[in-house]
mmCIF file of C-alpha atoms and ligand atoms in Angstrom:
data_model
loop_
_atom_site.group_PDB
_atom_site.id
_atom_site.type_symbol
_atom_site.label_atom_id
_atom_site.label_comp_id
_atom_site.label_asym_id
_atom_site.label_seq_id
_atom_site.Cartn_x
_atom_site.Cartn_y
_atom_site.Cartn_z
ATOM 1 C CA UNK A 587 113.575 102.902 131.315
ATOM 2 C CA UNK A 588 111.310 105.825 130.291
ATOM 3 C CA UNK A 589 107.953 105.275 128.587
ATOM 4 C CA UNK A 590 105.341 107.900 127.661
ATOM 5 C CA UNK A 591 102.108 106.249 128.727
ATOM 6 C CA UNK A 592 98.447 107.025 128.205
ATOM 7 C CA UNK A 593 96.612 106.732 131.510
ATOM 8 C CA UNK A 594 93.242 107.979 130.301
ATOM 9 C CA UNK A 595 91.614 111.001 128.684
ATOM 10 C CA UNK A 596 93.891 114.049 128.866
ATOM 11 C CA UNK A 597 96.473 112.125 130.895
ATOM 12 C CA UNK A 598 99.895 111.252 129.461
ATOM 13 C CA UNK A 599 102.867 110.696 131.751
ATOM 14 C CA UNK A 600 106.516 109.797 131.236
ATOM 15 C CA UNK A 601 106.818 106.822 133.601
ATOM 16 C CA UNK A 602 109.691 104.584 134.652
ATOM 17 C CA UNK A 603 108.884 100.994 133.677
ATOM 18 C CA UNK A 604 110.861 97.744 133.384
ATOM 19 C CA UNK A 605 112.966 97.249 130.274
ATOM 20 C CA UNK A 606 111.329 94.596 128.049
ATOM 21 C CA UNK A 607 112.973 91.193 127.498
ATOM 22 C CA UNK A 608 113.639 90.036 123.934
ATOM 23 C CA UNK A 609 112.290 86.518 123.452
ATOM 24 C CA UNK A 610 112.295 83.966 120.645
ATOM 25 C CA UNK A 611 111.085 85.396 117.333
ATOM 26 C CA UNK A 612 111.321 88.976 118.597
ATOM 27 C CA UNK A 613 113.662 91.931 118.215
ATOM 28 C CA UNK A 614 114.504 94.627 120.728
ATOM 29 C CA UNK A 615 114.545 98.101 119.199
ATOM 30 C CA UNK A 616 115.958 101.394 120.413
ATOM 31 C CA UNK A 617 113.378 103.856 119.019
ATOM 32 C CA UNK A 618 114.851 106.920 117.290
ATOM 33 C CA UNK A 619 111.933 109.097 116.097
ATOM 34 C CA UNK A 620 108.228 108.730 116.864
ATOM 35 C CA UNK A 621 105.338 110.570 115.188
ATOM 36 C CA UNK A 622 102.126 111.669 116.875
ATOM 37 C CA UNK A 623 99.094 110.549 114.883
ATOM 38 C CA UNK A 624 95.494 111.761 114.643
ATOM 39 C CA UNK A 625 94.406 108.557 116.352
ATOM 40 C CA UNK A 626 96.697 109.399 119.315
ATOM 41 C CA UNK A 627 94.981 112.801 119.580
ATOM 42 C CA UNK A 628 91.607 111.093 119.358
ATOM 43 C CA UNK A 629 92.496 108.948 122.396
ATOM 44 C CA UNK A 630 93.881 111.950 124.287
ATOM 45 C CA UNK A 631 90.766 114.064 123.679
ATOM 46 C CA UNK A 632 87.966 111.472 123.734
ATOM 47 C CA UNK A 633 89.533 108.132 124.753
ATOM 48 C CA UNK A 634 89.987 105.460 125.724
ATOM 49 C CA UNK A 635 88.581 104.337 122.331
ATOM 50 C CA UNK A 636 91.034 101.860 120.776
ATOM 51 C CA UNK A 637 93.132 101.626 123.954
ATOM 52 C CA UNK A 638 91.913 98.583 125.935
ATOM 53 C CA UNK A 639 90.441 99.058 129.409
ATOM 54 C CA UNK A 640 90.300 95.280 129.943
ATOM 55 C CA UNK A 641 93.111 92.853 128.944
ATOM 56 C CA UNK A 642 93.539 92.929 125.148
ATOM 57 C CA UNK A 643 92.810 89.637 123.340
ATOM 58 C CA UNK A 644 96.240 89.563 121.669
ATOM 59 C CA UNK A 645 98.598 91.388 124.027
ATOM 60 C CA UNK A 646 96.940 91.043 127.431
ATOM 61 C CA UNK A 647 97.720 94.742 127.884
ATOM 62 C CA UNK A 648 95.388 97.438 129.170
ATOM 63 C CA UNK A 649 95.523 101.002 130.515
ATOM 64 C CA UNK A 650 98.024 102.537 131.085
ATOM 65 C CA UNK A 651 99.572 101.754 127.666
ATOM 66 C CA UNK A 652 102.790 103.004 126.070
ATOM 67 C CA UNK A 653 102.069 105.237 123.072
ATOM 68 C CA UNK A 654 103.956 105.528 119.764
ATOM 69 C CA UNK A 655 102.903 103.531 116.695
ATOM 70 C CA UNK A 656 104.638 105.611 113.982
ATOM 71 C CA UNK A 657 108.326 105.046 114.598
ATOM 72 C CA UNK A 658 111.781 104.140 113.424
ATOM 73 C CA UNK A 659 114.721 102.814 115.389
ATOM 74 C CA UNK A 660 117.804 100.654 115.544
ATOM 75 C CA UNK A 661 117.924 96.968 116.445
ATOM 76 C CA UNK A 662 119.561 96.438 119.824
ATOM 77 C CA UNK A 663 119.048 92.687 120.240
ATOM 78 C CA UNK A 664 117.821 89.829 118.062
ATOM 79 C CA UNK A 665 115.854 86.940 119.579
ATOM 80 C CA UNK A 666 116.418 83.263 118.867
ATOM 81 C CA UNK A 667 115.222 82.040 115.487
ATOM 82 C CA UNK A 668 115.074 85.487 113.862
ATOM 83 C CA UNK A 669 116.548 85.597 110.379
ATOM 84 C CA UNK A 670 117.218 88.569 108.116
ATOM 85 C CA UNK A 671 117.763 91.147 110.883
ATOM 86 C CA UNK A 672 120.892 91.956 112.886
ATOM 87 C CA UNK A 673 122.026 94.279 115.660
ATOM 88 C CA UNK A 674 122.482 97.822 114.339
ATOM 89 C CA UNK A 675 119.946 97.509 111.511
ATOM 90 C CA UNK A 676 117.655 100.478 110.931
ATOM 91 C CA UNK A 677 113.980 99.596 110.920
ATOM 92 C CA UNK A 678 110.490 101.072 110.683
ATOM 93 C CA UNK A 679 107.809 99.278 112.673
ATOM 94 C CA UNK A 680 104.555 97.935 111.256
ATOM 95 C CA UNK A 681 102.256 98.455 114.244
ATOM 96 C CA UNK A 682 99.060 96.507 113.540
ATOM 97 C CA UNK A 683 98.714 93.134 115.270
ATOM 98 C CA UNK A 684 96.237 90.469 114.164
ATOM 99 C CA UNK A 685 95.092 87.142 115.634
ATOM 100 C CA UNK A 686 95.554 85.154 112.403
ATOM 101 C CA UNK A 687 92.410 83.108 112.865
ATOM 102 C CA UNK A 688 89.329 85.340 112.706
ATOM 103 C CA UNK A 689 87.133 85.528 109.588
ATOM 104 C CA UNK A 690 89.007 88.617 108.262
ATOM 105 C CA UNK A 691 92.407 86.990 108.764
ATOM 106 C CA UNK A 692 91.133 83.746 107.162
ATOM 107 C CA UNK A 693 90.055 85.902 104.216
ATOM 108 C CA UNK A 694 93.627 87.226 103.915
ATOM 109 C CA UNK A 695 92.904 90.681 105.382
ATOM 110 C CA UNK A 696 94.754 90.918 108.719
ATOM 111 C CA UNK A 697 94.445 94.723 108.515
ATOM 112 C CA UNK A 698 90.708 94.194 109.149
ATOM 113 C CA UNK A 699 91.249 91.658 111.988
ATOM 114 C CA UNK A 700 88.307 91.283 114.384
ATOM 115 C CA UNK A 701 90.819 91.376 117.281
ATOM 116 C CA UNK A 702 93.024 94.127 115.884
ATOM 117 C CA UNK A 703 95.735 95.358 118.212
ATOM 118 C CA UNK A 704 98.487 97.956 117.880
ATOM 119 C CA UNK A 705 102.060 98.283 119.000
ATOM 120 C CA UNK A 706 101.756 101.699 120.661
ATOM 121 C CA UNK A 707 98.140 101.335 121.794
ATOM 122 C CA UNK A 708 97.454 97.872 123.181
ATOM 123 C CA UNK A 709 100.192 97.195 125.760
ATOM 124 C CA UNK A 710 103.501 98.458 127.139
ATOM 125 C CA UNK A 711 105.131 97.911 123.739
ATOM 126 C CA UNK A 712 105.209 101.318 122.082
ATOM 127 C CA UNK A 713 107.697 103.549 120.312
ATOM 128 C CA UNK A 714 107.578 106.299 122.926
ATOM 129 C CA UNK A 715 110.034 104.482 125.175
ATOM 130 C CA UNK A 716 113.757 103.857 125.480
ATOM 131 C CA UNK A 717 113.310 100.236 124.301
ATOM 132 C CA UNK A 718 110.542 98.238 122.694
ATOM 133 C CA UNK A 719 110.295 94.549 121.847
ATOM 134 C CA UNK A 720 108.235 93.568 118.789
ATOM 135 C CA UNK A 721 107.681 90.367 116.755
ATOM 136 C CA UNK A 722 110.500 90.289 114.160
ATOM 137 C CA UNK A 723 108.099 90.373 111.198
ATOM 138 C CA UNK A 724 106.909 93.797 112.404
ATOM 139 C CA UNK A 725 110.414 95.274 112.071
ATOM 140 C CA UNK A 726 110.807 96.303 108.426
ATOM 141 C CA UNK A 727 114.388 96.973 107.286
ATOM 142 C CA UNK A 728 115.398 100.428 106.123
ATOM 143 C CA UNK A 729 118.423 100.959 103.844
ATOM 144 C CA UNK A 730 121.584 101.810 105.862
ATOM 145 C CA UNK A 731 121.578 105.422 104.670
ATOM 146 C CA UNK A 732 117.831 105.989 105.218
ATOM 147 C CA UNK A 733 117.382 108.928 107.642
ATOM 148 C CA UNK A 734 115.699 107.752 110.858
ATOM 149 C CA UNK A 735 113.455 110.840 111.102
ATOM 150 C CA UNK A 736 112.062 110.019 107.649
ATOM 151 C CA UNK A 737 111.712 106.432 108.892
ATOM 152 C CA UNK A 738 109.044 107.621 111.355
ATOM 153 C CA UNK A 739 106.966 108.881 108.395
ATOM 154 C CA UNK A 740 106.831 105.494 106.670
ATOM 155 C CA UNK A 741 103.813 104.232 108.655
ATOM 156 C CA UNK A 742 101.435 107.110 107.814
ATOM 157 C CA UNK A 743 102.577 106.873 104.178
ATOM 158 C CA UNK A 744 101.686 103.145 104.121
ATOM 159 C CA UNK A 745 98.129 104.071 105.133
ATOM 160 C CA UNK A 746 98.009 106.390 102.119
ATOM 161 C CA UNK A 747 99.689 103.815 99.865
ATOM 162 C CA UNK A 748 97.029 101.241 100.766
ATOM 163 C CA UNK A 749 94.207 103.771 100.250
ATOM 164 C CA UNK A 750 95.534 104.626 96.786
ATOM 165 C CA UNK A 751 95.902 100.903 95.987
ATOM 166 C CA UNK A 752 92.232 100.396 96.845
ATOM 167 C CA UNK A 753 91.314 102.866 94.048
ATOM 168 C CA UNK A 754 91.654 102.269 90.291
ATOM 169 C CA UNK A 755 94.734 104.528 90.307
ATOM 170 C CA UNK A 756 96.252 102.912 87.186
ATOM 171 C CA UNK A 757 93.586 104.488 84.973
ATOM 172 C CA UNK A 758 93.081 107.725 86.951
ATOM 173 C CA UNK A 759 94.179 111.036 85.463
ATOM 174 C CA UNK A 760 92.534 113.275 88.059
ATOM 175 C CA UNK A 761 92.261 112.743 91.813
ATOM 176 C CA UNK A 762 90.517 114.832 94.459
ATOM 177 C CA UNK A 763 91.834 114.698 98.036
ATOM 178 C CA UNK A 764 89.475 116.157 100.638
ATOM 179 C CA UNK A 765 91.295 117.152 103.825
ATOM 180 C CA UNK A 766 94.937 118.298 103.967
ATOM 181 C CA UNK A 767 95.890 116.835 107.339
ATOM 182 C CA UNK A 768 98.768 114.343 107.659
ATOM 183 C CA UNK A 769 96.882 111.506 105.934
ATOM 184 C CA UNK A 770 95.515 113.710 103.131
ATOM 185 C CA UNK A 771 99.027 115.078 102.543
ATOM 186 C CA UNK A 772 100.408 111.523 102.532
ATOM 187 C CA UNK A 773 97.785 110.549 99.925
ATOM 188 C CA UNK A 774 98.873 113.517 97.764
ATOM 189 C CA UNK A 775 102.493 112.308 97.798
ATOM 190 C CA UNK A 776 101.537 108.730 96.938
ATOM 191 C CA UNK A 777 99.260 109.867 94.077
ATOM 192 C CA UNK A 778 102.156 111.892 92.669
ATOM 193 C CA UNK A 779 104.533 108.924 93.019
ATOM 194 C CA UNK A 780 101.979 106.699 91.276
ATOM 195 C CA UNK A 781 101.809 109.020 88.277
ATOM 196 C CA UNK A 782 98.460 110.792 88.703
ATOM 197 C CA UNK A 783 98.749 114.015 86.669
ATOM 198 C CA UNK A 784 96.126 116.255 88.274
ATOM 199 C CA UNK A 785 95.894 116.211 92.080
ATOM 200 C CA UNK A 786 93.296 118.546 93.558
ATOM 201 C CA UNK A 787 93.176 119.212 97.298
ATOM 202 C CA UNK A 788 90.286 120.704 99.292
ATOM 203 C CA UNK A 789 91.458 122.097 102.642
ATOM 204 C CA UNK A 790 90.149 124.848 104.936
ATOM 205 C CA UNK A 791 93.500 125.873 106.484
ATOM 206 C CA UNK A 792 95.612 128.208 104.343
ATOM 207 C CA UNK A 793 98.827 126.908 105.910
ATOM 208 C CA UNK A 794 97.908 123.328 105.072
ATOM 209 C CA UNK A 795 97.049 124.413 101.517
ATOM 210 C CA UNK A 796 100.673 125.577 101.219
ATOM 211 C CA UNK A 797 101.923 122.192 102.505
ATOM 212 C CA UNK A 798 99.682 120.441 99.961
ATOM 213 C CA UNK A 799 101.268 122.406 97.094
ATOM 214 C CA UNK A 800 104.766 121.765 98.405
ATOM 215 C CA UNK A 801 104.076 118.015 98.547
ATOM 216 C CA UNK A 802 102.607 117.639 95.065
ATOM 217 C CA UNK A 803 99.068 119.027 94.727
ATOM 218 C CA UNK A 804 98.501 120.672 91.336
ATOM 219 C CA UNK A 805 95.409 122.616 92.477
ATOM 220 C CA UNK A 806 94.345 123.603 95.994
ATOM 221 C CA UNK A 807 90.916 125.025 96.879
ATOM 222 C CA UNK A 808 89.610 126.335 100.168
ATOM 223 C CA UNK A 809 85.979 125.171 100.601
ATOM 224 C CA UNK A 810 85.309 128.130 102.923
ATOM 225 C CA UNK A 811 85.763 130.559 100.034
ATOM 226 C CA UNK A 812 85.498 128.460 96.863
ATOM 227 C CA UNK A 813 83.068 125.961 95.340
ATOM 228 C CA UNK A 814 85.351 122.928 95.217
ATOM 229 C CA UNK A 815 82.995 120.656 93.252
ATOM 230 C CA UNK A 816 82.368 123.339 90.598
ATOM 231 C CA UNK A 817 86.121 123.903 90.295
ATOM 232 C CA UNK A 818 86.805 120.155 89.935
ATOM 233 C CA UNK A 819 84.154 119.946 87.208
ATOM 234 C CA UNK A 820 85.627 122.882 85.309
ATOM 235 C CA UNK A 821 89.062 121.220 85.436
ATOM 236 C CA UNK A 822 87.664 117.947 84.061
ATOM 237 C CA UNK A 823 85.407 118.995 81.179
ATOM 238 C CA UNK A 824 82.393 118.950 83.551
ATOM 239 C CA UNK A 825 82.969 115.235 84.283
ATOM 240 C CA UNK A 826 84.398 115.145 87.825
ATOM 241 C CA UNK A 827 87.534 113.488 89.174
ATOM 242 C CA UNK A 828 88.213 109.815 88.438
ATOM 243 C CA UNK A 829 88.952 109.060 92.084
ATOM 244 C CA UNK A 830 88.593 110.898 95.389
ATOM 245 C CA UNK A 831 89.898 110.359 98.916
ATOM 246 C CA UNK A 832 87.894 111.342 101.995
ATOM 247 C CA UNK A 833 90.495 112.401 104.568
ATOM 248 C CA UNK A 834 88.527 115.026 106.531
ATOM 249 C CA UNK A 835 86.186 112.984 108.714
ATOM 250 C CA UNK A 836 83.349 115.517 108.441
ATOM 251 C CA UNK A 837 80.042 115.349 106.529
ATOM 252 C CA UNK A 838 80.780 118.374 104.311
ATOM 253 C CA UNK A 839 84.079 116.780 103.272
ATOM 254 C CA UNK A 840 82.425 113.452 102.543
ATOM 255 C CA UNK A 841 79.815 115.228 100.379
ATOM 256 C CA UNK A 842 82.577 117.033 98.471
ATOM 257 C CA UNK A 843 84.462 113.755 97.896
ATOM 258 C CA UNK A 844 81.285 112.066 96.582
ATOM 259 C CA UNK A 845 80.014 114.993 94.502
ATOM 260 C CA UNK A 846 83.464 115.648 93.060
ATOM 261 C CA UNK A 847 83.770 112.323 91.178
ATOM 262 C CA UNK A 848 82.529 111.400 87.710
ATOM 263 C CA UNK A 849 80.076 108.735 86.590
ATOM 264 C CA UNK A 850 81.490 105.390 87.822
ATOM 265 C CA UNK A 851 84.128 107.284 89.775
ATOM 266 C CA UNK A 852 85.489 105.931 93.055
ATOM 267 C CA UNK A 853 85.573 107.519 96.507
ATOM 268 C CA UNK A 854 87.930 105.923 99.045
ATOM 269 C CA UNK A 855 87.140 106.662 102.700
ATOM 270 C CA UNK A 856 90.367 106.865 104.730
ATOM 271 C CA UNK A 857 89.232 109.093 107.615
ATOM 272 C CA UNK A 858 87.977 107.946 111.017
ATOM 273 C CA UNK A 859 84.515 109.090 112.104
ATOM 274 C CA UNK A 860 83.089 110.299 115.382
ATOM 275 C CA UNK A 861 79.600 110.757 113.886
ATOM 276 C CA UNK A 862 78.261 108.466 111.179
ATOM 277 C CA UNK A 863 78.025 110.392 107.882
ATOM 278 C CA UNK A 864 74.952 110.344 105.650
ATOM 279 C CA UNK A 865 75.420 108.951 102.135
ATOM 280 C CA UNK A 866 73.273 110.038 99.181
ATOM 281 C CA UNK A 867 72.369 106.568 97.883
ATOM 282 C CA UNK A 868 70.336 108.075 95.035
ATOM 283 C CA UNK A 869 73.474 109.814 93.743
ATOM 284 C CA UNK A 870 75.429 106.539 94.056
ATOM 285 C CA UNK A 871 72.767 104.678 92.050
ATOM 286 C CA UNK A 872 72.156 107.393 89.455
ATOM 287 C CA UNK A 873 75.830 107.816 88.566
ATOM 288 C CA UNK A 874 76.966 104.264 89.374
ATOM 289 C CA UNK A 875 79.579 105.478 91.858
ATOM 290 C CA UNK A 876 81.883 103.253 93.882
ATOM 291 C CA UNK A 877 82.492 103.860 97.593
ATOM 292 C CA UNK A 878 85.353 101.948 99.255
ATOM 293 C CA UNK A 879 86.997 101.847 102.664
ATOM 294 C CA UNK A 880 90.742 101.597 103.323
ATOM 295 C CA UNK A 881 92.033 100.390 106.703
ATOM 296 C CA UNK A 882 95.672 100.700 107.815
ATOM 297 C CA UNK A 883 97.960 98.883 105.343
ATOM 298 C CA UNK A 884 98.674 95.487 103.791
ATOM 299 C CA UNK A 885 101.728 93.233 103.549
ATOM 300 C CA UNK A 886 104.224 94.784 101.164
ATOM 301 C CA UNK A 887 103.122 98.395 101.688
ATOM 302 C CA UNK A 888 106.026 99.223 104.032
ATOM 303 C CA UNK A 889 108.535 97.896 101.504
ATOM 304 C CA UNK A 890 106.810 99.793 98.661
ATOM 305 C CA UNK A 891 106.872 103.104 100.571
ATOM 306 C CA UNK A 892 110.506 102.613 101.664
ATOM 307 C CA UNK A 893 111.460 101.963 98.012
ATOM 308 C CA UNK A 894 109.546 105.039 96.834
ATOM 309 C CA UNK A 895 111.342 107.241 99.391
ATOM 310 C CA UNK A 896 114.775 105.685 98.768
ATOM 311 C CA UNK A 897 114.386 106.188 95.006
ATOM 312 C CA UNK A 898 113.274 109.819 95.438
ATOM 313 C CA UNK A 899 109.714 109.343 94.150
ATOM 314 C CA UNK A 900 108.448 110.521 97.535
ATOM 315 C CA UNK A 901 110.158 113.169 99.658
ATOM 316 C CA UNK A 902 108.081 113.521 102.827
ATOM 317 C CA UNK A 903 110.616 115.677 104.696
ATOM 318 C CA UNK A 904 108.432 118.861 104.538
ATOM 319 C CA UNK A 905 105.811 117.024 106.629
ATOM 320 C CA UNK A 906 108.063 117.301 109.703
ATOM 321 C CA UNK A 907 107.106 120.594 111.330
ATOM 322 C CA UNK A 908 108.724 120.138 114.738
ATOM 323 C CA UNK A 909 111.028 117.843 116.725
ATOM 324 C CA UNK A 910 110.690 117.609 120.494
ATOM 325 C CA UNK A 911 111.991 115.584 123.467
ATOM 326 C CA UNK A 912 110.037 112.789 125.180
ATOM 327 C CA UNK A 913 109.491 114.920 128.276
ATOM 328 C CA UNK A 914 107.792 117.547 126.068
ATOM 329 C CA UNK A 915 105.339 115.079 124.511
ATOM 330 C CA UNK A 916 102.218 116.457 126.170
ATOM 331 C CA UNK A 917 102.929 120.222 126.114
ATOM 332 C CA UNK A 918 104.826 120.622 122.825
ATOM 333 C CA UNK A 919 103.325 117.520 121.185
ATOM 334 C CA UNK A 920 99.675 116.796 121.912
ATOM 335 C CA UNK A 921 98.700 120.258 123.118
ATOM 336 C CA UNK A 922 100.518 121.953 120.209
ATOM 337 C CA UNK A 923 98.719 119.728 117.684
ATOM 338 C CA UNK A 924 95.396 120.668 119.270
ATOM 339 C CA UNK A 925 95.900 124.419 119.769
ATOM 340 C CA UNK A 926 98.129 125.124 116.731
ATOM 341 C CA UNK A 927 96.561 122.606 114.361
ATOM 342 C CA UNK A 928 97.195 124.727 111.266
ATOM 343 C CA UNK A 929 100.904 125.163 111.981
ATOM 344 C CA UNK A 930 101.769 121.496 112.260
ATOM 345 C CA UNK A 931 101.688 118.403 110.111
ATOM 346 C CA UNK A 932 103.973 115.909 111.880
ATOM 347 C CA UNK A 933 105.568 116.484 115.247
ATOM 348 C CA UNK A 934 108.332 113.938 115.879
ATOM 349 C CA UNK A 935 109.639 112.954 119.289
ATOM 350 C CA UNK A 936 113.426 112.529 119.181
ATOM 351 C CA UNK A 937 113.831 109.766 121.782
ATOM 352 C CA UNK A 938 117.550 110.272 122.318
ATOM 353 C CA UNK A 939 117.417 114.080 122.517
HETATM 354 ZN ZN1 ZN B 1261 92.004 88.286 112.791
#
């Protein structure tokens, strides 16, 4: 079968590999649509970072690995002992793997596992292939009528759902989202679904500002031409936003997220960092601010996002900016996301096209 594999920095190939065997407790999936994520680009440009170069503690896998951790598909085969799933079911895949016995897992936080692995990063199990076998609990059922292309957007939305859950969203009237890339735009949609009235986005790309408005932002400011913090203050009676989300991964964005919140406001860091940002501890002390991290997602987040989409509270369809074939993954996928960053939010690979 075909599998799009990462062989090292700047090197992705569609290889022929053996079809995986479905064993006890597993399901075999025929992937339908697969999204390319910022972390995939990170590996392509600067990796291997998360991709193992020695056998992974959980999967035993190492370079080359099959990519694709944001995906939907249809169940092709059900292993012995699996209950609640049957051939033909539509599923979205929860990609993060945990060892179940490290200190984080013992604390009930498998998303922070010390031996974290990923379907689509840590072995030859990845969505960018004709078939993939995953542990059954990682295949989350989609309603029968749920579009499979939208199914590939569930994973990035769970990251946003978890980030919003980490904040005191129940009492927040105003939220600031810094960075309008795929994760920032996912956070905007979740904030809207969770009832936040004023959603302010700071984003440098005009095209992405338009996407932010389409997906639910009430105010959009370009930090290259506007003073975002001053604008947030004027919208909030000089107080600042109740909560902010750092989705840019750059120091200036982090500063905006921190300076844009009120006394005892909360900043949630969702972005990944190449350079360690500087934090103004004096500002944190003086205004009793909270700074939190949010990693991947928790149990229940997939179901919550699927419900929110099925009930119409979230419509992420405008995030899909292109659909391509597996053979085009490097040229029209990775390279397009790098050279035409502003034009794209999510590029989906249509596996059967
Ligand atoms: Zn663990």
